[in-house]
Tab-separated table of C-alpha atoms and ligand atoms in Angstrom:
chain	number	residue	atom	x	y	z
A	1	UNK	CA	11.308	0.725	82.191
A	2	UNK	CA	13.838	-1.917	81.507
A	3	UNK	CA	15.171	-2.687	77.556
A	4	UNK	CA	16.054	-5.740	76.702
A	5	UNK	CA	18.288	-5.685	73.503
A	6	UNK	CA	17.708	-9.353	72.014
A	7	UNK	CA	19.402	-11.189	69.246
A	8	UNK	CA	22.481	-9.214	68.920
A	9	UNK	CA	25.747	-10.620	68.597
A	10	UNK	CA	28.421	-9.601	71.561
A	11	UNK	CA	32.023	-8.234	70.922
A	12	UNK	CA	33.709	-6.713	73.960
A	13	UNK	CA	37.317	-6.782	73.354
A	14	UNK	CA	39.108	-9.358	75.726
A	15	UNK	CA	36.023	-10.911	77.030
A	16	UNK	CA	33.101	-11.931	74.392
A	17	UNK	CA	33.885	-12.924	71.251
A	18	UNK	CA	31.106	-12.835	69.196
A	19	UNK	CA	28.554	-14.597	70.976
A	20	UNK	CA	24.958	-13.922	70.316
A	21	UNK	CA	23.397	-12.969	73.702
A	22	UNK	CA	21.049	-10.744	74.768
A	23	UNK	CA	21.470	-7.872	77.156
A	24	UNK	CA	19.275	-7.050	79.485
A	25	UNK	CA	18.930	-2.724	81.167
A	26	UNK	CA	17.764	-1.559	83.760
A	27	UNK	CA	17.726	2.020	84.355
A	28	UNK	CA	21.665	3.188	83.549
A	29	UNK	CA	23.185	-0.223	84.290
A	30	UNK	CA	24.022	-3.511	82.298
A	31	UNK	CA	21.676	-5.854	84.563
A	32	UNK	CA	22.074	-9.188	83.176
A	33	UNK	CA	23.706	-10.726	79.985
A	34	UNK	CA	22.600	-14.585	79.339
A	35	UNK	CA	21.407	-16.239	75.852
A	36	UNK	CA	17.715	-15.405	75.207
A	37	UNK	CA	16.731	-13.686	78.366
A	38	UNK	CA	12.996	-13.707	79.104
A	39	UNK	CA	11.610	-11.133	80.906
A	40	UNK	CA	8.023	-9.724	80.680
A	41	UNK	CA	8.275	-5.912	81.901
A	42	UNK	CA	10.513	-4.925	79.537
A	43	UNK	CA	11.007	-3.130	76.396
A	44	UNK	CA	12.038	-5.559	73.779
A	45	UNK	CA	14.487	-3.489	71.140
A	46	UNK	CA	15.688	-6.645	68.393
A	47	UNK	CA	18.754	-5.963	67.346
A	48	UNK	CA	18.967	-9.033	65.697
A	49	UNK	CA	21.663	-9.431	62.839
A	50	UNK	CA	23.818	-6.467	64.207
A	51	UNK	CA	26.971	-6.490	66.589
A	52	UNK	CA	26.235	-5.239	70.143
A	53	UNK	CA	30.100	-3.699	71.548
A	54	UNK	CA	30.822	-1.210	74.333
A	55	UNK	CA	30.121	2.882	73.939
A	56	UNK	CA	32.901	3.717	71.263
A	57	UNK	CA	34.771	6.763	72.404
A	58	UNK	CA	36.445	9.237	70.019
A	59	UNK	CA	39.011	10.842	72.594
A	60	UNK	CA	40.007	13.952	69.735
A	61	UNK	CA	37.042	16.031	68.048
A	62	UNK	CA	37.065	19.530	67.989
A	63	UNK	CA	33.755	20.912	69.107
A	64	UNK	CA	33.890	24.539	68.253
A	65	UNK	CA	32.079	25.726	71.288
A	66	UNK	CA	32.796	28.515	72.935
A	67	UNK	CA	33.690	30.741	69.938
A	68	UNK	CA	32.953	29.224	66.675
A	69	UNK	CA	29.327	28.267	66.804
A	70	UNK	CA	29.018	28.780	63.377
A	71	UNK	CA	31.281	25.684	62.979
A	72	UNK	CA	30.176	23.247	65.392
A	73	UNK	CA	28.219	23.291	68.802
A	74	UNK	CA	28.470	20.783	71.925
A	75	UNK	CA	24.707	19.820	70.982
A	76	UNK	CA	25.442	19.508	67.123
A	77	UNK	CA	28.789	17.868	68.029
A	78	UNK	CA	27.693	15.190	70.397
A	79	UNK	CA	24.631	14.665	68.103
A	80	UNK	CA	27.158	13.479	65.383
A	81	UNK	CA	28.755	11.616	67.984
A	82	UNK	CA	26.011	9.576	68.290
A	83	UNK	CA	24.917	9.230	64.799
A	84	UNK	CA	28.585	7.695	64.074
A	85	UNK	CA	28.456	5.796	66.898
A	86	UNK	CA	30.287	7.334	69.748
A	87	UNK	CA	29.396	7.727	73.055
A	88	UNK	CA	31.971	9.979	74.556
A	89	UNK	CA	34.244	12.133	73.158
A	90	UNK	CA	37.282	14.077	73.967
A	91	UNK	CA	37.226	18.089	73.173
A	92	UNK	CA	40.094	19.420	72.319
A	93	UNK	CA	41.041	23.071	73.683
A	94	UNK	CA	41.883	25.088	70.829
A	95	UNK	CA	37.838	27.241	71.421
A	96	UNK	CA	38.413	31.147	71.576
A	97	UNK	CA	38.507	31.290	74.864
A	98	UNK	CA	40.995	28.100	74.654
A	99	UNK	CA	40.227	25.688	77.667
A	100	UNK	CA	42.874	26.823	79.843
A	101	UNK	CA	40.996	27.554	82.937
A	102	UNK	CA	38.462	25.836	85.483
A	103	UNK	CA	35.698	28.832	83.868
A	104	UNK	CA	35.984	27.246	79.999
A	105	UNK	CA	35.792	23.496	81.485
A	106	UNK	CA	32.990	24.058	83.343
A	107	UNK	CA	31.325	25.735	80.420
A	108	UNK	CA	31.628	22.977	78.613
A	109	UNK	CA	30.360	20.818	80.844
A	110	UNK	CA	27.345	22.458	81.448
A	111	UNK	CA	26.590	22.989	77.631
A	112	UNK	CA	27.251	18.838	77.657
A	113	UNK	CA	25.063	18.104	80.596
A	114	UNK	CA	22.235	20.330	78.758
A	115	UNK	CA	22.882	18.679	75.508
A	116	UNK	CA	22.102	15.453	76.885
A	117	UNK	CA	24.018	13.688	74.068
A	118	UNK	CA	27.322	11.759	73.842
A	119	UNK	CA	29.761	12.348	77.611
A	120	UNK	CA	32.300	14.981	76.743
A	121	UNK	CA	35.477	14.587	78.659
A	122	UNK	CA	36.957	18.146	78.586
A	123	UNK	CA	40.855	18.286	77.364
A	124	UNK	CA	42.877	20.922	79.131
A	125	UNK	CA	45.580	23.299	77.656
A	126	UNK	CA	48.814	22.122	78.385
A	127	UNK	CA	50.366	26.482	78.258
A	128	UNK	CA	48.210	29.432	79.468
A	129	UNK	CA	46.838	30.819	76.122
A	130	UNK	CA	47.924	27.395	74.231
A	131	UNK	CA	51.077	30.390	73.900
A	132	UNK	CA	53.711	27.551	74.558
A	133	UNK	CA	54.990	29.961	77.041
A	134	UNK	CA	53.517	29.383	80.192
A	135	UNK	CA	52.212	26.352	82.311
A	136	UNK	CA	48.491	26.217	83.039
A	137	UNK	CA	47.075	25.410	86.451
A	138	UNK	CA	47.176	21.989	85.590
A	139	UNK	CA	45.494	20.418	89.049
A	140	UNK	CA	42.824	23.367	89.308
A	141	UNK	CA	42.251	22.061	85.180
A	142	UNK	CA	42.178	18.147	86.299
A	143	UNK	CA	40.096	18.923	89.350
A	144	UNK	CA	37.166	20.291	87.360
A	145	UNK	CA	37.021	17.280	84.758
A	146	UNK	CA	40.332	17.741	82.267
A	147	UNK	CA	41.315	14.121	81.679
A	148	UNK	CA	43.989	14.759	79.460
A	149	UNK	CA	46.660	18.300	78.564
A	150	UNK	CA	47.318	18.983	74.705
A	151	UNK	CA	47.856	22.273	73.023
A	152	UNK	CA	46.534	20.831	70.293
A	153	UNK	CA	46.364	22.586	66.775
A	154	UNK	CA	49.899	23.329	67.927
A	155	UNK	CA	53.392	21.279	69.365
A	156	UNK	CA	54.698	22.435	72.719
A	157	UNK	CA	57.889	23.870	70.963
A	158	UNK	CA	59.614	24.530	74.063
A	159	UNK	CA	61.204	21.183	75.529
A	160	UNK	CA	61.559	22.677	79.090
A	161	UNK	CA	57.973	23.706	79.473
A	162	UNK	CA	57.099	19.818	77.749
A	163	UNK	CA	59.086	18.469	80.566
A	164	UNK	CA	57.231	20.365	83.073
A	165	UNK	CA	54.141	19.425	81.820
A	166	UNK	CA	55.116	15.863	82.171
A	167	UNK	CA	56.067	16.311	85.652
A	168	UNK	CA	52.707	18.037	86.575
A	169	UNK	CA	50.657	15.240	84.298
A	170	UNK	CA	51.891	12.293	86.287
A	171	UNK	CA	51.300	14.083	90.266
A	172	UNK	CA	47.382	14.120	88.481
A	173	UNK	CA	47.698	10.958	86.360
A	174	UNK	CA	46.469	12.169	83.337
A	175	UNK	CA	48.104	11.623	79.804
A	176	UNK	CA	49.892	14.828	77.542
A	177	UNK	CA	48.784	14.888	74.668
A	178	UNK	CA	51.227	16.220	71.705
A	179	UNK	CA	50.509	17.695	68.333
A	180	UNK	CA	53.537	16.084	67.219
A	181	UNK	CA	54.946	18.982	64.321
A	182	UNK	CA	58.255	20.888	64.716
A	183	UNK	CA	56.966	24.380	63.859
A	184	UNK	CA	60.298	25.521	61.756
A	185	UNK	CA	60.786	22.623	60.012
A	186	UNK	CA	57.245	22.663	59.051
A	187	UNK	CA	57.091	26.784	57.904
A	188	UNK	CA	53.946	27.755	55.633
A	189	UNK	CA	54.278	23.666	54.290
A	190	UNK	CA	50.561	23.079	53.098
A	191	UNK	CA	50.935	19.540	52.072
A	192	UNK	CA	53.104	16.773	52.650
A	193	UNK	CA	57.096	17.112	51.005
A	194	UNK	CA	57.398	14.886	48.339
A	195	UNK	CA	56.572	13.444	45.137
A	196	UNK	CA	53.824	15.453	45.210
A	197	UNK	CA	54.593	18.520	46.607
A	198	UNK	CA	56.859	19.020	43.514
A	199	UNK	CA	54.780	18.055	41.067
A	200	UNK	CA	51.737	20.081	42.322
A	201	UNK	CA	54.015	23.434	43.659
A	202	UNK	CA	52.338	23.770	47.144
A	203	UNK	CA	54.167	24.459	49.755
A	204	UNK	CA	55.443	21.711	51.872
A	205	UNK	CA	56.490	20.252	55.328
A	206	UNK	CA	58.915	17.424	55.824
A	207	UNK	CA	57.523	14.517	57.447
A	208	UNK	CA	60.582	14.709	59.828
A	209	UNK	CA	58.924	17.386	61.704
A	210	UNK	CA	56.556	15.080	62.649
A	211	UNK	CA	59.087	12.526	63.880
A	212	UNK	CA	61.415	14.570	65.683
A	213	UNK	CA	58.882	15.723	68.116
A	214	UNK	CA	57.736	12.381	68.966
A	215	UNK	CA	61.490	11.519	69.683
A	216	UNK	CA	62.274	14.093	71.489
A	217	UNK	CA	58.438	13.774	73.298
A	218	UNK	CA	59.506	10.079	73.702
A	219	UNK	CA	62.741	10.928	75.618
A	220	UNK	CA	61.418	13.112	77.937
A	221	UNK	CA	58.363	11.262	78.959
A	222	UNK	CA	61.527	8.275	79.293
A	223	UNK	CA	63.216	11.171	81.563
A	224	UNK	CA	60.341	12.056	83.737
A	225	UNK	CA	58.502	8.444	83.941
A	226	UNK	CA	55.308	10.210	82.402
A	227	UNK	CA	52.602	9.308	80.106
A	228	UNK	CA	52.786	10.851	76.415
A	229	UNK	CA	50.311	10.084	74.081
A	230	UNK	CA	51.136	11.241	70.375
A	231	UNK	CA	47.882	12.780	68.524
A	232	UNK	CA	47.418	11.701	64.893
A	233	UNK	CA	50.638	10.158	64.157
A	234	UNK	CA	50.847	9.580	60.478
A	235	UNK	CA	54.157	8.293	59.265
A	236	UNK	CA	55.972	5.110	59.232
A	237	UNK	CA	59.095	6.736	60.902
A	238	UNK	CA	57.458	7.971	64.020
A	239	UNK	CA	55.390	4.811	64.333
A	240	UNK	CA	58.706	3.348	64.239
A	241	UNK	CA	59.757	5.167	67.014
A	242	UNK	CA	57.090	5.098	69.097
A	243	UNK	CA	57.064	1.177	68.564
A	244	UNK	CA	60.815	1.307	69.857
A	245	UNK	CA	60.327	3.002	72.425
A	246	UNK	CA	57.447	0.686	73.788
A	247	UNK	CA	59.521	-1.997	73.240
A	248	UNK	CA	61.454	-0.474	76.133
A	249	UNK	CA	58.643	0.209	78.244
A	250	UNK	CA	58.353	3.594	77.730
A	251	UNK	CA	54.786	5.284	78.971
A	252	UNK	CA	54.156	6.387	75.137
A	253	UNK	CA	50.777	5.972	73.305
A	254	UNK	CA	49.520	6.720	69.992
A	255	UNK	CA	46.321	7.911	67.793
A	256	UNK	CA	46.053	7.336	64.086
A	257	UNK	CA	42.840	9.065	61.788
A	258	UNK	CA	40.648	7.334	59.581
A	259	UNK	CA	42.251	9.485	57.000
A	260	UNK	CA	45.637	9.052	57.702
A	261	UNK	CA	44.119	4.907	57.566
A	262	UNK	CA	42.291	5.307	53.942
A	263	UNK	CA	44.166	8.511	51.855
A	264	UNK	CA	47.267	9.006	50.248
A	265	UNK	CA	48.439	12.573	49.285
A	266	UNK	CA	47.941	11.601	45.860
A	267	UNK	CA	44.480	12.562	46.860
A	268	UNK	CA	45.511	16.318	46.356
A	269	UNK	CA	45.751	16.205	42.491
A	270	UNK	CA	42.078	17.676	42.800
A	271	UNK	CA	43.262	20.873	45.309
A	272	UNK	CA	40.239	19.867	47.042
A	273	UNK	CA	40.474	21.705	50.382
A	274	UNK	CA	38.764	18.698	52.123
A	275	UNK	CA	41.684	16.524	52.043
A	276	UNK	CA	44.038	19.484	53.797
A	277	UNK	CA	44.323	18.990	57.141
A	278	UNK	CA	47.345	18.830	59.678
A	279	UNK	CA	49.186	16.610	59.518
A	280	UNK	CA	49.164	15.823	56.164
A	281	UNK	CA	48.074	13.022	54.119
A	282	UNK	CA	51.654	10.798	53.626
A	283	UNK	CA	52.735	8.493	50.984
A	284	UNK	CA	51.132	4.758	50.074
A	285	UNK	CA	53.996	3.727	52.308
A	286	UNK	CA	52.927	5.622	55.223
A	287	UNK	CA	49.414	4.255	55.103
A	288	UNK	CA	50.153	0.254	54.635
A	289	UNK	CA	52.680	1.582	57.440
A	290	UNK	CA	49.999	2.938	60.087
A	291	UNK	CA	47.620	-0.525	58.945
A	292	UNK	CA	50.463	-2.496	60.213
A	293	UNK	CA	50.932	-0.597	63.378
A	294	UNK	CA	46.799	-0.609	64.335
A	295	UNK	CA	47.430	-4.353	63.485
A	296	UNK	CA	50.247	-5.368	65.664
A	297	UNK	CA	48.721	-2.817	68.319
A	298	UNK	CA	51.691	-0.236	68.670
A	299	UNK	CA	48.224	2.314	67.596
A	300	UNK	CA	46.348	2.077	71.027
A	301	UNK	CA	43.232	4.249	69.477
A	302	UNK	CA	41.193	5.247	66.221
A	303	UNK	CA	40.286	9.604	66.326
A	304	UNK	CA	38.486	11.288	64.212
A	305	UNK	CA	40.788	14.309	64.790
A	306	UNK	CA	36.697	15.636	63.486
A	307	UNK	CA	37.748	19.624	62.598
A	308	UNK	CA	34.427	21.088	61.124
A	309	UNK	CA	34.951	24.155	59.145
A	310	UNK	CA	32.475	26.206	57.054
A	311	UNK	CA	32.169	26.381	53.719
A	312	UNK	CA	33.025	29.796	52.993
A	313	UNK	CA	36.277	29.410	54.663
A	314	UNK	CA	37.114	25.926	52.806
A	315	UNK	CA	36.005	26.931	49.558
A	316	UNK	CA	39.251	29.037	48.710
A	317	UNK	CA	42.563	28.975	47.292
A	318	UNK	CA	44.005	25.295	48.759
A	319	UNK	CA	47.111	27.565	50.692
A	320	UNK	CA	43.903	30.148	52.081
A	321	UNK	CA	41.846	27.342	53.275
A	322	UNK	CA	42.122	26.145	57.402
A	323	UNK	CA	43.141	22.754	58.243
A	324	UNK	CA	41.226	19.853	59.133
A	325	UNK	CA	38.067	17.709	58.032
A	326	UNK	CA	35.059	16.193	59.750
A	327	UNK	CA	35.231	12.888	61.096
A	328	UNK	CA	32.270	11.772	63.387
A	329	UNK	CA	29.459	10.524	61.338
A	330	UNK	CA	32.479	8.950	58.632
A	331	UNK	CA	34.399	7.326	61.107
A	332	UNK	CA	33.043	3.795	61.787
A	333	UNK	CA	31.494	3.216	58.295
A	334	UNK	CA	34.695	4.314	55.823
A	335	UNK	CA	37.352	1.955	58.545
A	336	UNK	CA	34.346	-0.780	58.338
A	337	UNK	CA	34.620	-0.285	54.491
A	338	UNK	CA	38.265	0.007	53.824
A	339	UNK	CA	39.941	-1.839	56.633
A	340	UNK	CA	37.202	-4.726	57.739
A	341	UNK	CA	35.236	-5.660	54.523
A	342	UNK	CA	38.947	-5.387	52.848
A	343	UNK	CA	39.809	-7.932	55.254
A	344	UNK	CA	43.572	-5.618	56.128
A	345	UNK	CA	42.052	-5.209	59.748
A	346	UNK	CA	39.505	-7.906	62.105
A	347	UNK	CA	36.384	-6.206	63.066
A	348	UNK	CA	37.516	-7.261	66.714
A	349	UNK	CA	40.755	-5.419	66.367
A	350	UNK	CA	38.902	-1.790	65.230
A	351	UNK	CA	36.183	-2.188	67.844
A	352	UNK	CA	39.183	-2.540	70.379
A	353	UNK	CA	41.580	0.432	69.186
A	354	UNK	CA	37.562	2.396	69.245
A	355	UNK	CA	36.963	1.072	72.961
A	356	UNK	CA	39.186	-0.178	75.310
A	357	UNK	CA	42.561	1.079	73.420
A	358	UNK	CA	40.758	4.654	73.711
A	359	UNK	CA	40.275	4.502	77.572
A	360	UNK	CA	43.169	3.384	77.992
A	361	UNK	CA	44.682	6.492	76.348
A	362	UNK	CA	43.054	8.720	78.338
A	363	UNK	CA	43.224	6.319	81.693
A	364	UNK	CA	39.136	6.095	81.722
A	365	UNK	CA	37.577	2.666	83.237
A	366	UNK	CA	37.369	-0.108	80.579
A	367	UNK	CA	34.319	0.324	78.160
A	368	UNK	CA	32.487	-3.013	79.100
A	369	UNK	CA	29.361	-5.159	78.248
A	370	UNK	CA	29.227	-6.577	81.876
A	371	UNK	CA	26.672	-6.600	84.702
A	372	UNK	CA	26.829	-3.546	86.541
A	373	UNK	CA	28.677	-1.517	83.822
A	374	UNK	CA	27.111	1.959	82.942
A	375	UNK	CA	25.129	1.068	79.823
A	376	UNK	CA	27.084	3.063	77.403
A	377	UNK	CA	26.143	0.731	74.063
A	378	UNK	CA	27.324	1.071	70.542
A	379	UNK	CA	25.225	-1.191	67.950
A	380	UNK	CA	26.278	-1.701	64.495
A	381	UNK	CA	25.017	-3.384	61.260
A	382	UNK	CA	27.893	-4.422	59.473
A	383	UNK	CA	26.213	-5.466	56.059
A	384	UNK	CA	24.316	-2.170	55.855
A	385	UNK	CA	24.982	-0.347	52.824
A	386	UNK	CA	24.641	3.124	52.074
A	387	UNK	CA	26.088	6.328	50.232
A	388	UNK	CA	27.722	9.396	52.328
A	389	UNK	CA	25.604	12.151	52.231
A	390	UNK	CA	27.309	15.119	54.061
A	391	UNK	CA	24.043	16.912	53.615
A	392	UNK	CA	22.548	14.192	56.002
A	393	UNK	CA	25.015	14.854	58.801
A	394	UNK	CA	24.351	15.839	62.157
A	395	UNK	CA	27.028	17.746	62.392
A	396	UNK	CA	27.016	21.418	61.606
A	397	UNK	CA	30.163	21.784	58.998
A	398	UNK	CA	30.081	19.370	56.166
A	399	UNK	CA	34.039	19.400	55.635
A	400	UNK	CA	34.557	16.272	54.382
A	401	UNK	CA	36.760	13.979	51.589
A	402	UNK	CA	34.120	11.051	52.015
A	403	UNK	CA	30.712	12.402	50.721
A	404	UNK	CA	29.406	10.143	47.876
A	405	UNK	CA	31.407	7.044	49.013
A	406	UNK	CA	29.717	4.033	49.298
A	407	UNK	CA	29.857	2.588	52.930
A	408	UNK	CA	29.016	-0.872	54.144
A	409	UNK	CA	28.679	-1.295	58.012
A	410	UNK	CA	27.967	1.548	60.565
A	411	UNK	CA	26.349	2.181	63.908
A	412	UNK	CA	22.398	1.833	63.729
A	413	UNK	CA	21.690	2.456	67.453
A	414	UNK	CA	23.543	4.004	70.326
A	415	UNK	CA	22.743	4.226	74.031
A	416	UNK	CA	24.246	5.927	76.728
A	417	UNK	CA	23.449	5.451	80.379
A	418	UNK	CA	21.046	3.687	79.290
A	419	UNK	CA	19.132	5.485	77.176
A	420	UNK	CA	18.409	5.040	73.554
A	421	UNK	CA	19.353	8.219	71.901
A	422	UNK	CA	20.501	7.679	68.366
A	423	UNK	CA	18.743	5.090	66.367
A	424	UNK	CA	19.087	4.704	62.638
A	425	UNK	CA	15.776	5.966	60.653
A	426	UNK	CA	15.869	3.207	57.865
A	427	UNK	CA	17.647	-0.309	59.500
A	428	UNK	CA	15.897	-3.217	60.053
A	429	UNK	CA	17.039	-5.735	62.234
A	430	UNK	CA	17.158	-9.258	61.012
B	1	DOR	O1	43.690	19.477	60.634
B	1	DOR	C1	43.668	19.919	61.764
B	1	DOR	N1	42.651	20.684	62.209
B	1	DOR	N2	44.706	19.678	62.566
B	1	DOR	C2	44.822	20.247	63.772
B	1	DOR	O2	45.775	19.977	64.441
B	1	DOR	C3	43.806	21.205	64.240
B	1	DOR	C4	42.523	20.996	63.592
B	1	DOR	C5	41.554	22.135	63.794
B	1	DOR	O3	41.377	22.568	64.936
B	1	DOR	O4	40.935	22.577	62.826
């Protein structure tokens, strides 16, 4: 049967701005888009008094599956998805097996098409083993549904085999994807260096190892004519850089957290394990830094970066406990919160870095509310308030900094070809 979403207002980035118009769908396509469309064999869903935008993608989220089920599934994982918002993601490869071979990729995308939830676009390794050693088969990887390289959870240390990589990535068009952290400059370094590392006596990595893999990244996608994208980036000097070096038309694109967005490492007084992840949470000046750069656009995309971890193994000894936090279901409703309603970022500016920015990244088709688009739908009520309740989550880990903060604005109904399959229990339209 057709739907007929009525009363929402539009945003697609570039095209509508804000316009309250109703969209009509049949079957998986965007059929017809007009100001109060009346049609009598469809289903009539109001959305009235909510923002209607294209399918928001989150192109880094660690899924877990295979090998840490425990953690996270593809079902549980693309559930989340939905509940924040998304409509695709982006898996990174760091599973046990890692995903660098055509038998882990189509795994995965069987375990998506069975899950029936959010699209997962599979992310390659970029070195057999995510070893940094050896190349993977990089068009046997591409040809069963990689859309990106990364050995993320780890740099490619080895500038030669980086180079390489970049050759191979631009014969298949697909972006590399770097975990931007020099692995001997960083050591055992827990937290960020600084301020704060001395006062608190955890061990610490200098934020230069962050920036001197981007530069050195930066010059050899410069060298080869390649596209890098830089995961996370979380410092003013590598923005800096990477800002430079688009200046000067360099094929460089970047990724910034919500966390990196909303937390200082002043955050760590508590030695709560939730707000350890890699990289680390900078400096004040770091943050306003990253703001700016979402702002003036040198940050093409928003990523959740979502790491879920269980309990028992975050519940130690800060140093003991494994990087990363959840991100999925927190996503949309803390950058809403903290960005929008503070009024640092435009709503129109976060929908973009969550829409077109991100398939641009990853060279996907442009996210669109248009006539004979796939009806991949994101729908969001930006005055609705409510409490994080990790407990609530979708997601199997509940590794997160953000449980008990009051949120205004998230996404109250999500569709993907199509379909309706997330819809918020308690929102009313109107
Ligand atoms: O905090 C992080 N967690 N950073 C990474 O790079 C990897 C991730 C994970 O896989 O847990």
């Amino acid at each position: 049967m057709k739907k007929l979403l009525k009363g929402g207002t539009l945003i697609d980035p570039g095209k509508i701005k804000r316009e309250q118009l109703d969209v009509l769908i049949e079957e998986d396509k965007i059929a017809f888009i007009a100001p109060q469309i009346a049609v009598d064999d469809a289903e009539i869903i109001d959305v009235s008094g909510a923002i209607v935008t294209p399918g928001l993608i989150d192109i880094h989220v660690h899924l877990r599956e295979p090998g840490r089920e425990d953690k996270e599934t593809i079902e549980s994982g693309t559930k989340a998805a939905l509940a924040g918002g998304f409509t695709a993601v982006a898996c990174m490869p760091n599973t046990n097996p890692v995903n660098d071979n055509q038998s882990v990729i189509q795994f995965i995308l069987t375990k998506a098409a069975a899950a029936d939830q959010a699209r997962v676009y599979p992310i390659g390794n970029i070195s057999q083993g995510s070893k940094g050693e050896e190349l993977c088969e990089i068009g046997e990887l591409v040809s069963y549904g990689a859309v990106a390289i990364s050995d993320d959870g780890r740099p490619v240390m080895n500038a030669e085999l980086m180079r390489r990589a970049l050759e191979y990535s631009k014969m298949f068009d697909i972006p590399v994807i770097e975990h931007a952290e020099d692995l001997n400059l960083a050591g055992k370094g827990v937290i960020n260096e600084g301020y704060m590392s001395t006062i608190l006596g955890l061990p610490s990595q200098p934020g230069i190892a962050e920036d001197i893999i981007v530069d050195r990244d930066i010059r050899l996608a410069h060298y080869t004519s390649s596209h890098i994208h830089i995961a996370h980036i979380s410092r003013r000097e590598s923005l800096d850089i990477v800002r430079q070096a688009k200046a000067r038309g360099i094929r460089v694109t970047c990724e910034v957290t919500p966390h990196h967005l909303t937390l200082t490492e002043d955050c760590l007084k508590t030695f709560d394990t939730n707000y350890k992840m890699n990289p680390p949470l900078r400096t004040g000046e770091d943050v306003e830094a990253l703001i700016e750069g979402l702002v003036d656009g040198t940050i093409d995309a928003i990523a959740s970066d979502h790491a879920p971890h269980t309990v028992q193994e975050k519940d130690v000894e800060f140093t003991l406990a494994p990087f990363g936090i959840i991100g999925l279901e927190t996503s949309l409703p803390v950058l809403l919160t903290d960005l929008v309603e503070s009024g640092k970022v435009t709503f129109e500016t976060l929908i973009e870095r969550f829409t077109t920015g991100a398939a641009r990244v990853l060279h996907l088709s442009r996210p669109a509310l248009e006539k004979g688009k796939i009806a991949d739908i994101t729908v969001i009520a930006p005055d609705f308030e409510y409490v994080i309740n990790p407990a609530e989550f979708y997601s199997k880990s509940r590794n997160t900094p953000y449980g008990e903060k009051k949120v205004k604005g998230c996404a109250v109904m999500t569709l993907v070809n199509g379909k309706v399959l997330y819809q918020h229990p308690t929102w009313q339209p109107g």
